[in-house]
mmCIF file of C-alpha atoms in Angstrom:
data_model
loop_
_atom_site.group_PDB
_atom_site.id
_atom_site.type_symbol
_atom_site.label_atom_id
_atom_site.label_comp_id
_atom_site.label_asym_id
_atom_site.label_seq_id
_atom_site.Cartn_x
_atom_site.Cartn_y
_atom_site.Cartn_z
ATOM 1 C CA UNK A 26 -37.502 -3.286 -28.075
ATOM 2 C CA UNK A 27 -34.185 -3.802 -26.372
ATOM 3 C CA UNK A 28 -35.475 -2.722 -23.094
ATOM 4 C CA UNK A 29 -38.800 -4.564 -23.465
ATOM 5 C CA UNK A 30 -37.086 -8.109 -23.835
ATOM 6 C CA UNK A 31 -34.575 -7.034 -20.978
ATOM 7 C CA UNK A 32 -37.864 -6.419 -18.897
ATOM 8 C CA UNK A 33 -39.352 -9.899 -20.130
ATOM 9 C CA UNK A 34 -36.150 -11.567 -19.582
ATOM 10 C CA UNK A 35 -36.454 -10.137 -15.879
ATOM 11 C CA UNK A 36 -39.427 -11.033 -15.186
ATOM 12 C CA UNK A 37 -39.494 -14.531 -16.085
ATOM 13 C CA UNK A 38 -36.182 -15.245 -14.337
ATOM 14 C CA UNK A 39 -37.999 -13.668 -11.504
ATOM 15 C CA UNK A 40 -41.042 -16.279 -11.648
ATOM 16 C CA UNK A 41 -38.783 -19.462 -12.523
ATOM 17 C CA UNK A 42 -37.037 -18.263 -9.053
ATOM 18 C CA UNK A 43 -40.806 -18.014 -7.192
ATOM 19 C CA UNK A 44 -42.222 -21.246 -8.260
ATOM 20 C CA UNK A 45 -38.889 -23.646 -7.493
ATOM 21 C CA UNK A 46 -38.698 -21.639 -4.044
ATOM 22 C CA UNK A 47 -42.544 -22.126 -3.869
ATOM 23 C CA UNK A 48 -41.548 -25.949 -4.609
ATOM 24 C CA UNK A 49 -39.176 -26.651 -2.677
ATOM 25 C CA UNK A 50 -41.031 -25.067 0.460
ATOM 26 C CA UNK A 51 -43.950 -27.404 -0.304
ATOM 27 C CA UNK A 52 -41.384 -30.306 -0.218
ATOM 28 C CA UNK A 53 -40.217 -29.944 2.707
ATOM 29 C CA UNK A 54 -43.403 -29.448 4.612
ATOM 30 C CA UNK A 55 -44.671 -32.506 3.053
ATOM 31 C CA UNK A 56 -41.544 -34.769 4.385
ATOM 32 C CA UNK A 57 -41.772 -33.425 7.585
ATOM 33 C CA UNK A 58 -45.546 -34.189 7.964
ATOM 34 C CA UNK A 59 -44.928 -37.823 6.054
ATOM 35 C CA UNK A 60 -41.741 -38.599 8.435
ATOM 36 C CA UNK A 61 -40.825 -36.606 10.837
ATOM 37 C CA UNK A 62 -43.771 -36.481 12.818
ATOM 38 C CA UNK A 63 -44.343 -39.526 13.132
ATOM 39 C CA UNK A 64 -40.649 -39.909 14.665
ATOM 40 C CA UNK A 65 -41.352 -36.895 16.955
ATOM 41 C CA UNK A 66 -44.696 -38.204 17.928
ATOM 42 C CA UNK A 67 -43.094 -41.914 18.465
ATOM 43 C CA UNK A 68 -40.251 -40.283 20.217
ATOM 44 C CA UNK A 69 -42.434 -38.522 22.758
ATOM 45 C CA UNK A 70 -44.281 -41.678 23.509
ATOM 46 C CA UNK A 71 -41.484 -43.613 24.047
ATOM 47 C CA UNK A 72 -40.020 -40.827 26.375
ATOM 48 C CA UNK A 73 -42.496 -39.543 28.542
ATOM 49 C CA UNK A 74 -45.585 -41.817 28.298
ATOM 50 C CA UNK A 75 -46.377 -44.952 29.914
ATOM 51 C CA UNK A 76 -49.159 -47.620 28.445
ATOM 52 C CA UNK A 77 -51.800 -49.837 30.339
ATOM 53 C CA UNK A 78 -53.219 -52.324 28.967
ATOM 54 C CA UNK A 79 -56.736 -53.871 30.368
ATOM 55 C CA UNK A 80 -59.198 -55.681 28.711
ATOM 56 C CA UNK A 81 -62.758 -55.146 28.097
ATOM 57 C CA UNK A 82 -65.347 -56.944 26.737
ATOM 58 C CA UNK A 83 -62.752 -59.165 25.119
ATOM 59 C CA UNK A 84 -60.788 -56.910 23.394
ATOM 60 C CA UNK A 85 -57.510 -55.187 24.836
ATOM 61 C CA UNK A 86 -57.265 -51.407 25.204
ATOM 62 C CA UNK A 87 -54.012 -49.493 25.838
ATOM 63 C CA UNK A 88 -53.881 -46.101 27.810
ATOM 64 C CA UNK A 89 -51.522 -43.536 27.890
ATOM 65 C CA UNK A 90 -50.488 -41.602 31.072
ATOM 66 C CA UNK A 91 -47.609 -39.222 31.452
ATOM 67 C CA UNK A 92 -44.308 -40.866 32.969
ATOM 68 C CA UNK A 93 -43.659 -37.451 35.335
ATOM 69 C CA UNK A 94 -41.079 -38.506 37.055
ATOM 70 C CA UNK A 95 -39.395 -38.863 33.253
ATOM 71 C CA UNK A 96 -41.213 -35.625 32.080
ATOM 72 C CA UNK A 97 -39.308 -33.478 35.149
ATOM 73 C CA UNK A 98 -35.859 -35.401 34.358
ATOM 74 C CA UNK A 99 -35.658 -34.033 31.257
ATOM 75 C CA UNK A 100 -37.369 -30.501 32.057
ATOM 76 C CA UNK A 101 -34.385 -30.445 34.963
ATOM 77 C CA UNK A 102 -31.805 -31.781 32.303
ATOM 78 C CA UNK A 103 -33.128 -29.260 29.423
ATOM 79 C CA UNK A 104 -32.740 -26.165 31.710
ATOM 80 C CA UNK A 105 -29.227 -27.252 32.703
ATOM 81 C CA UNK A 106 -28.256 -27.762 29.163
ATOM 82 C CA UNK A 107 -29.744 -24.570 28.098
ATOM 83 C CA UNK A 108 -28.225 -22.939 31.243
ATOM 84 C CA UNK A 109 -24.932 -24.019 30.601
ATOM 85 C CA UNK A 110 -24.976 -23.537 26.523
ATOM 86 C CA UNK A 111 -26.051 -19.649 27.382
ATOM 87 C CA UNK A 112 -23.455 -19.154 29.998
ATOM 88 C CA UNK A 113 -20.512 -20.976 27.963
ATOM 89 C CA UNK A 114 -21.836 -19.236 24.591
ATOM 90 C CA UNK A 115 -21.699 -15.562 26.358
ATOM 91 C CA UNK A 116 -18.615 -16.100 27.786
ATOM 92 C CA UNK A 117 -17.295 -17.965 24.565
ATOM 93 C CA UNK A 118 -18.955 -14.308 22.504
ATOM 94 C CA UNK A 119 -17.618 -12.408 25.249
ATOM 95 C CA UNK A 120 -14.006 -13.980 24.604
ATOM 96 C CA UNK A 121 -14.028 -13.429 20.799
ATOM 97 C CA UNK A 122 -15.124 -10.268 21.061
ATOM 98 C CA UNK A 123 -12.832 -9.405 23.717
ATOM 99 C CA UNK A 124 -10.217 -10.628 21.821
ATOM 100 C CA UNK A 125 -11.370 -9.020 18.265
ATOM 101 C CA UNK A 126 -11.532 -5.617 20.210
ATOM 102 C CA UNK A 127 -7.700 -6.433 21.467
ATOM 103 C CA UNK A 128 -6.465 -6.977 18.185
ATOM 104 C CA UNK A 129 -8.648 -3.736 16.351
ATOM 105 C CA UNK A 130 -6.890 -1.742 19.132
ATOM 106 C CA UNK A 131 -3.673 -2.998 18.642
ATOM 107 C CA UNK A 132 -3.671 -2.203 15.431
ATOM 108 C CA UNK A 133 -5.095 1.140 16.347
ATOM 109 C CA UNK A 134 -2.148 1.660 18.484
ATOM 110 C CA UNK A 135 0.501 0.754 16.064
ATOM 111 C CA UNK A 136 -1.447 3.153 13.533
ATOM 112 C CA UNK A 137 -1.173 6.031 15.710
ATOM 113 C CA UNK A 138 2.572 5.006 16.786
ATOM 114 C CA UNK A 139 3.408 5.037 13.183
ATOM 115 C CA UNK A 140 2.135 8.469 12.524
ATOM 116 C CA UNK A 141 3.414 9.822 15.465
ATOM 117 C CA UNK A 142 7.212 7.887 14.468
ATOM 118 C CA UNK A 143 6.022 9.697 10.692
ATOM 119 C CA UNK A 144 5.557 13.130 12.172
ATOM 120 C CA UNK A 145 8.204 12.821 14.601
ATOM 121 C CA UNK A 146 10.955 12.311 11.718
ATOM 122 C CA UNK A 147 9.281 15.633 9.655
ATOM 123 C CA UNK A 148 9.857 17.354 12.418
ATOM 124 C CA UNK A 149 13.403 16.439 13.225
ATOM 125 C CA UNK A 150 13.725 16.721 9.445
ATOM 126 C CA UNK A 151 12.432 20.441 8.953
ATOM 127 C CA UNK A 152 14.436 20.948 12.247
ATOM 128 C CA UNK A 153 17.590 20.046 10.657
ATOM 129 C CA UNK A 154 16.479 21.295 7.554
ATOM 130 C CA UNK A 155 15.683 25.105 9.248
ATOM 131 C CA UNK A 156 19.510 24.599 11.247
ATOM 132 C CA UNK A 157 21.037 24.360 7.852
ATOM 133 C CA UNK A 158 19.363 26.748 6.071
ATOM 134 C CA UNK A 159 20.322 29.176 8.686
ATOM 135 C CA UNK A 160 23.975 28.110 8.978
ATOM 136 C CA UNK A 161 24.216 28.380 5.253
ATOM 137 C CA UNK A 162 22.741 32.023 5.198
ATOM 138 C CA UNK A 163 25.147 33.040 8.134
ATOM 139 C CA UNK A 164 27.783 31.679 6.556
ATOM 140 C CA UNK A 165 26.738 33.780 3.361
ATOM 141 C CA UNK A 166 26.114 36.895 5.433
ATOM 142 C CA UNK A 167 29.656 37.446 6.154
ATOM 143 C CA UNK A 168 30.619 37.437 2.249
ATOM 144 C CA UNK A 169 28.840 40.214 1.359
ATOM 145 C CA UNK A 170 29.373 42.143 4.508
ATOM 146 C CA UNK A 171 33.134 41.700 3.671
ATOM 147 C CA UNK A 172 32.599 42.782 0.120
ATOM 148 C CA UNK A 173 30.664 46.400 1.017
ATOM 149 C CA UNK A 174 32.802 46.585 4.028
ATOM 150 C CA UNK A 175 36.196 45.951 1.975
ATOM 151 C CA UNK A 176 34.999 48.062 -1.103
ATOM 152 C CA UNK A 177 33.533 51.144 1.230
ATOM 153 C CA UNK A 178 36.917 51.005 2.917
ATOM 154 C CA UNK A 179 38.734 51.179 -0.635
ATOM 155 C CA UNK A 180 36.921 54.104 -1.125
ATOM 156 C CA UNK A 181 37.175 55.908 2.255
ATOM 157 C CA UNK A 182 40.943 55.490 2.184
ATOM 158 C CA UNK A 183 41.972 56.372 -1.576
ATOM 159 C CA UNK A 184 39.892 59.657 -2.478
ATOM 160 C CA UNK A 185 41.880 60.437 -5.368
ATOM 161 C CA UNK A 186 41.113 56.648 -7.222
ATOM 162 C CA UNK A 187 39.948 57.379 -10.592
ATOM 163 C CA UNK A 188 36.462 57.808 -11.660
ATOM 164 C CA UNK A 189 35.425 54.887 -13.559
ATOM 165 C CA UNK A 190 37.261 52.454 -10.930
ATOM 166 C CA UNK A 191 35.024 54.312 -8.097
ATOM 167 C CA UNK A 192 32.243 53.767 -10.078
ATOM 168 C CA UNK A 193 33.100 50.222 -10.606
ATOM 169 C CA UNK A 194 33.652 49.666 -6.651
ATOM 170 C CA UNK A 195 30.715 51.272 -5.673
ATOM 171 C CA UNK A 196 28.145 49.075 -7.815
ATOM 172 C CA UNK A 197 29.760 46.269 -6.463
ATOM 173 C CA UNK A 198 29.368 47.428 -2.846
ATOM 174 C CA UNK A 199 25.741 48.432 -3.622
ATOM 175 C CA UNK A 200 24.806 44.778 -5.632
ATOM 176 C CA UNK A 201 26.679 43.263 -2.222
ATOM 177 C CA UNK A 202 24.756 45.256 -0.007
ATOM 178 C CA UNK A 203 21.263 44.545 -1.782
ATOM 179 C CA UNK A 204 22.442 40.258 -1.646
ATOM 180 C CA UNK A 205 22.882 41.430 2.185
ATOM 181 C CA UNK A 206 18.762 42.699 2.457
ATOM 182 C CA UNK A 207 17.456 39.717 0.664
ATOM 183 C CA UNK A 208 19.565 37.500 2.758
ATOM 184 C CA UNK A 209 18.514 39.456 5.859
ATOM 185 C CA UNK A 210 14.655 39.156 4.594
ATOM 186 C CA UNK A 211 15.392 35.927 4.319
ATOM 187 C CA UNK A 212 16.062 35.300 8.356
ATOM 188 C CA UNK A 213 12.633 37.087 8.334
ATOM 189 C CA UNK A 214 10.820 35.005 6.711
ATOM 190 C CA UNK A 215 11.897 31.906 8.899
ATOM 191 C CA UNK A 216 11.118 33.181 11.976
ATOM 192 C CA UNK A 217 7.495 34.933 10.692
ATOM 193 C CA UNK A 218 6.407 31.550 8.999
ATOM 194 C CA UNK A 219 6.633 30.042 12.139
ATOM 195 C CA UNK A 220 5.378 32.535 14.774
ATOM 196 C CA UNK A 221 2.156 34.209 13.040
ATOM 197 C CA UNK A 222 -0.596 32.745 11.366
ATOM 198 C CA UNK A 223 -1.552 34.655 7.584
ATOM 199 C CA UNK A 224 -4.008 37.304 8.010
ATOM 200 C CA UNK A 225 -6.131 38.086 5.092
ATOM 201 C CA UNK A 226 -6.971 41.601 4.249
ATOM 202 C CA UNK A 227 -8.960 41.237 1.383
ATOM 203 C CA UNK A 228 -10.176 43.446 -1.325
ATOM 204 C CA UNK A 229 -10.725 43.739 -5.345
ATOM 205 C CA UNK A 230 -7.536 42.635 -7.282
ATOM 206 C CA UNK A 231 -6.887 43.200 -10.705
ATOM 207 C CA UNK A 232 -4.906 39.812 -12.103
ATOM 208 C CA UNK A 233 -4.194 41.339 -15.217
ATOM 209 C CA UNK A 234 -2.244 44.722 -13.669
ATOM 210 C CA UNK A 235 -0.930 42.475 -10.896
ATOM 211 C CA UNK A 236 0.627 39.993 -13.255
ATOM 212 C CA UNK A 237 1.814 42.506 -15.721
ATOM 213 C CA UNK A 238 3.584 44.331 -12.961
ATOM 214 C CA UNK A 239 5.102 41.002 -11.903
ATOM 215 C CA UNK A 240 6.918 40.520 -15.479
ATOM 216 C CA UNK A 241 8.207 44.383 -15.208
ATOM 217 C CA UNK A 242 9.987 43.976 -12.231
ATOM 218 C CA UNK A 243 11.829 40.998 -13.275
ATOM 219 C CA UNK A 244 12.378 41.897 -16.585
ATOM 220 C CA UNK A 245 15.770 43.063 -15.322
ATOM 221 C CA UNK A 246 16.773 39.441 -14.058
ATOM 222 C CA UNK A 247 15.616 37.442 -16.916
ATOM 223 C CA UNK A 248 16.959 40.086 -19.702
ATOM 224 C CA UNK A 249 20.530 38.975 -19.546
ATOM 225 C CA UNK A 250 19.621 35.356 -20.081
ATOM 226 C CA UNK A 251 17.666 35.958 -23.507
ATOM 227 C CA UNK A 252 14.583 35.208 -21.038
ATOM 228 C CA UNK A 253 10.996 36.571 -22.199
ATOM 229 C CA UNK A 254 7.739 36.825 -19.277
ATOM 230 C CA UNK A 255 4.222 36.808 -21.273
ATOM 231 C CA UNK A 256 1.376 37.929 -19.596
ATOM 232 C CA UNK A 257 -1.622 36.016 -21.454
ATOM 233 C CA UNK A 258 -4.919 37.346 -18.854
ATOM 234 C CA UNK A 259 -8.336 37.586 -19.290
ATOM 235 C CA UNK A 260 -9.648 41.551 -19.711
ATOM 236 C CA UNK A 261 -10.976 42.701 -16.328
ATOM 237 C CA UNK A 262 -10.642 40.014 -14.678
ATOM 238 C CA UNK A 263 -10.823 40.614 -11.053
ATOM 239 C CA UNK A 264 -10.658 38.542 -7.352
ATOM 240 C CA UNK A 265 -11.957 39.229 -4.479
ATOM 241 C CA UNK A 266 -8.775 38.663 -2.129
ATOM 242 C CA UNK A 267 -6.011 40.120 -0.498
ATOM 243 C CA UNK A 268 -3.695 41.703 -3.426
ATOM 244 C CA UNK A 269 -0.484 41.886 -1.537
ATOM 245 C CA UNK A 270 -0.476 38.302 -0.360
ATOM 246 C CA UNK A 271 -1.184 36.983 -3.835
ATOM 247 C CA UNK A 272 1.181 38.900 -5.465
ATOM 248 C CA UNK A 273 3.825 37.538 -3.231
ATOM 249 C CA UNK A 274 1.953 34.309 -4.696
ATOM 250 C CA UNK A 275 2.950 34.488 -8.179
ATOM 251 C CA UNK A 276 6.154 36.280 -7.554
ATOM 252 C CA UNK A 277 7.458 33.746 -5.093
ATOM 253 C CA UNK A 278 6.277 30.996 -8.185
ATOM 254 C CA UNK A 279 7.864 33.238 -11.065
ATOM 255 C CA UNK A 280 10.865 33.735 -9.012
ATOM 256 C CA UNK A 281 11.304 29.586 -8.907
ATOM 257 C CA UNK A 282 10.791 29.629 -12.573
ATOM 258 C CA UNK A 283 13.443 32.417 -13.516
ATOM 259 C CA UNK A 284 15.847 30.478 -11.341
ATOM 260 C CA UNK A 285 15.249 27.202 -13.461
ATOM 261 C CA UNK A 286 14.443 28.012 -16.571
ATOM 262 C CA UNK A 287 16.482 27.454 -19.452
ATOM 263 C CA UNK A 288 18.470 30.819 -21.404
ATOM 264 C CA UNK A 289 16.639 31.846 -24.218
ATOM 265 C CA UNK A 290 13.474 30.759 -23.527
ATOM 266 C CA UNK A 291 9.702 31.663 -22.838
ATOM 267 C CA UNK A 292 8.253 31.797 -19.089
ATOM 268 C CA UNK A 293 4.498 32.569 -19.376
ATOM 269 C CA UNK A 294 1.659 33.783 -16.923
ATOM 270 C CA UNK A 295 -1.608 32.930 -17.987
ATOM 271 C CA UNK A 296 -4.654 33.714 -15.792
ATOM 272 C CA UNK A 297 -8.264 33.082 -16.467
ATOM 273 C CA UNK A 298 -11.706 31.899 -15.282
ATOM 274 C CA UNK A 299 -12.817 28.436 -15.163
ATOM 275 C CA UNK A 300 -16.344 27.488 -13.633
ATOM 276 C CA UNK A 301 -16.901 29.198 -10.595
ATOM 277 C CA UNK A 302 -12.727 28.998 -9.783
ATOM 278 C CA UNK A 303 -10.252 31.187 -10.864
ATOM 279 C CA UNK A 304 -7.365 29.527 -12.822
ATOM 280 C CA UNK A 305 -3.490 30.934 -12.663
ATOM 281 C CA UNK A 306 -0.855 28.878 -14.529
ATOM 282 C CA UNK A 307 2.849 29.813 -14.373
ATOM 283 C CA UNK A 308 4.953 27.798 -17.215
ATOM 284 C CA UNK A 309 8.719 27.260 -17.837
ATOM 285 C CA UNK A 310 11.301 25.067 -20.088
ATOM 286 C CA UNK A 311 13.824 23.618 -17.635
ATOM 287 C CA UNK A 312 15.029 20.499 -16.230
ATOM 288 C CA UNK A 313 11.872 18.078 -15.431
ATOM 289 C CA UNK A 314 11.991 18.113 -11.408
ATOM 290 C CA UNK A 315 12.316 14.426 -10.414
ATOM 291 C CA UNK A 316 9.206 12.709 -9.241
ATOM 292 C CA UNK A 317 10.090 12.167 -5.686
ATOM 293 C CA UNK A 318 10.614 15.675 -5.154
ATOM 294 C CA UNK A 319 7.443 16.854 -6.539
ATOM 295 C CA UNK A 320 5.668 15.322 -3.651
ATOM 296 C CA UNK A 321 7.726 18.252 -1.401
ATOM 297 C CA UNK A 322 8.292 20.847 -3.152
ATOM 298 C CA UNK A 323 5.815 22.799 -0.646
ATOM 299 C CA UNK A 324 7.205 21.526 2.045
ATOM 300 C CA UNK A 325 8.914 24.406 4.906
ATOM 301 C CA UNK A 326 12.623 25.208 4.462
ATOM 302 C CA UNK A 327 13.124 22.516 1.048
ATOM 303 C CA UNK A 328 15.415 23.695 -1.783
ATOM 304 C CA UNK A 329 15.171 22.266 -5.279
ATOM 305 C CA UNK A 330 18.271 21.923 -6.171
ATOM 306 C CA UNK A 331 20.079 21.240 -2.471
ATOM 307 C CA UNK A 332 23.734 22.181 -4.325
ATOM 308 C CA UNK A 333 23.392 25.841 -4.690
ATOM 309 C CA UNK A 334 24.401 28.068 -1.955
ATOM 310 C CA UNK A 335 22.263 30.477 -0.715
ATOM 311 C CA UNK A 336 23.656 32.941 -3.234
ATOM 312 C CA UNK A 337 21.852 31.738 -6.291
ATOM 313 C CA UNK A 338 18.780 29.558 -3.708
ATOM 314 C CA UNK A 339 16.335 31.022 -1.700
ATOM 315 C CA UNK A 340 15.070 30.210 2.060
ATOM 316 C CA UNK A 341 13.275 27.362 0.672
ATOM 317 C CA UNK A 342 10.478 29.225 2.011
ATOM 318 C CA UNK A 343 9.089 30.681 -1.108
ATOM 319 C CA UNK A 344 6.893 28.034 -2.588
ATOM 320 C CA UNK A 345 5.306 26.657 1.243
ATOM 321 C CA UNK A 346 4.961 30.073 2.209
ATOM 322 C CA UNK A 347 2.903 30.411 -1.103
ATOM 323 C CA UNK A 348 0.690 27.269 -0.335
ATOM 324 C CA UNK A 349 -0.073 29.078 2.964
ATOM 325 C CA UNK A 350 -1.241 31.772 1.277
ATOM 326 C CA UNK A 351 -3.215 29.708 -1.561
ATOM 327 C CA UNK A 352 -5.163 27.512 0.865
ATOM 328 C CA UNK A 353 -6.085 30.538 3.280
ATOM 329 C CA UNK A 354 -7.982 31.787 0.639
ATOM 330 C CA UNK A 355 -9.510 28.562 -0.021
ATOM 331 C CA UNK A 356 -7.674 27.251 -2.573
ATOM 332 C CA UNK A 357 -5.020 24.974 -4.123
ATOM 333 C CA UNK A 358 -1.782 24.898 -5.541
ATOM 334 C CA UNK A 359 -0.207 21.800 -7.653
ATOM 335 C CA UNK A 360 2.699 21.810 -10.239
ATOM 336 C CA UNK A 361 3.508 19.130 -12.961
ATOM 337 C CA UNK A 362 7.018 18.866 -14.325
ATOM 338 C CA UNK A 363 7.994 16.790 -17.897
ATOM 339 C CA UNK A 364 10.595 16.942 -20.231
ATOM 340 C CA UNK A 365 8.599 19.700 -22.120
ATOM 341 C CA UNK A 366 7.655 22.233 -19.608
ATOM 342 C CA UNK A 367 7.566 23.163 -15.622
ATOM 343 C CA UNK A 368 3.860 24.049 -14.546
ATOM 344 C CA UNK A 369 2.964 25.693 -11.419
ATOM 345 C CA UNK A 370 -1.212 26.470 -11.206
ATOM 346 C CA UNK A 371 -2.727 28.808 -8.677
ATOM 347 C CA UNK A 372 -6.717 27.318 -8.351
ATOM 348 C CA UNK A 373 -8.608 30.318 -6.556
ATOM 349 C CA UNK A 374 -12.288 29.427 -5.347
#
């Protein structure tokens, strides 16, 4: 019933519409033919007609002629007119326009000027950025070096130091020297992200194994904290991608996480299907990271937390190199941050 009186509604606003338009036409046809042709008519007579009047058979009879000389006046002033309002109306078009175009590519220009001014400053930034980073890791290098090289030298020159203090000396040396790979990796990484695009060599990749293997190796880094990894995964559930590129994925991700993540707490992997995408989720309690710097977190050579020294940061490589990664295989990578929880999700098409 609802849409039937909708429909009638419609339909008689639609005639009410068609009979005053109807009206109204009728109007104005029948004022023009009342009064204004008779002033046309008159108009035309008085213009361009001349009247004789001779009389016959005692009446007088008037006859019209054409006035030609009058007729080609205004045929010769009608073309100038018209000659003049075309020519002073294309050139008056052809000025707007002219002008409309100048002002559309102005602001063109200044569009483009400010993006290149935008990119120009990301570039000096990441620049300066990539000079820091690698000042800070050469300044770093040469603490460790000293440590193995000071500690190796203990050793070489006292052979008779007793065996718990060698023992002692030579983890040291060895934890020093392993700081010295990663930080040597880490020169690695700065010069492959930007010299070589990512090949993909792809193949059948179990999420499940691949995630669980990812919470063994770091068990021994988030042990000492009272830190737990859960694996929560789908059974079987498989991708068609390349294996070692995603797990450098989630480990560079669960490697953030470990960093920031409160003691005592739960960091958890979940990975399942959702539509046609596959769904990854890493999840931490930490400090909420600040709004401003969620928008570049992914960005080349940033660090969260810009105090730490390379010691306890990373190349600021990690999570862009991962987005490099994510988006060669088609897909995306986004993180939300609250008071609650850190949340880093892996969407694979």
């Amino acid at each position: 019933m609802d849409k039937l009186w909708k429909l009638c509604k419609r339909l008689g606003t639609f005639l009410v519409v068609l009979f005053a338009t109807l009206g109204f036409c009728f109007a104005v046809v029948d004022f023009f033919d009342t009064y204004l042709n008779h002033v046309v008519c008159d108009g035309i007579y008085w213009l361009f007609m001349s009247g004789h009047t001779i009389s016959e058979g005692g009446r007088e009879i008037t006859f019209y002629e054409p006035d030609w000389n009058s007729l080609k006046l205004f045929i010769s002033i009608s073309f100038f007119v018209l000659m003049f309002l075309l020519v002073f109306g294309g050139w008056l078009v052809a000025m707007i326009s002219a002008n409309i175009q100048k002002k559309k590519l102005g602001r063109e220009l200044e569009r483009i000027k400010a993006e290149n001014q935008h990119h120009e400053l990301l570039l000096q930034a990441e620049v300066q950025q990539k000079n820091d980073l690698i000042t800070y890791l050469a300044h770093d290098l040469k603490t460790p070096l000293a440590s193995v090289i000071g500690y190796l030298s203990l050793l070489d020159e006292t052979p008779d130091i007793p065996e718990q203090q060698r023992e002692k000396y030579t983890k040291v040396a060895l934890d020093k020297a392993f700081r010295l790979e990663q930080l040597i990796y880490e020169f690695f990484d700065i010069t492959r992200f930007n010299l070589q695009q990512i090949v993909l060599n792809k193949g059948t990749v179990h999420l499940q194994l691949l995630l669980e293997q990812l919470a063994e190796e770091f068990y021994p880094m988030v042990e000492p904290d009272g830190k737990q990894i859960t694996v929560h995964a789908e059974a079987e559930l498989t991708y068609w991608g390349d294996g070692d590129k995603l797990a450098r994925v989630f480990n560079n991700i669960l490697k953030n996480a470990v960093a920031y993540s409160y003691a005592d707490t739960e960091i958890a992997l979940e990975a399942h299907r959702e539509k046609e995408d596959l769904v990854v989720s890493c999840s931490n309690q930490g400090d909420p990271i600040p709004e401003q710097k969620l928008k570049t977190i992914f960005e080349k050579f940033y660090r969260l937390d810009t105090s730490r020294s390379s010691k306890t940061g990373g190349s600021g490589l990690g999570l862009a190199i991962a987005r490099e990664i994510v988006q060669a295989h088609g897909g995306t990578i986004t993180v939300v941050s609250d008071r609650e929880k850190t949340v880093f999700t892996v969407r694979l098409p």
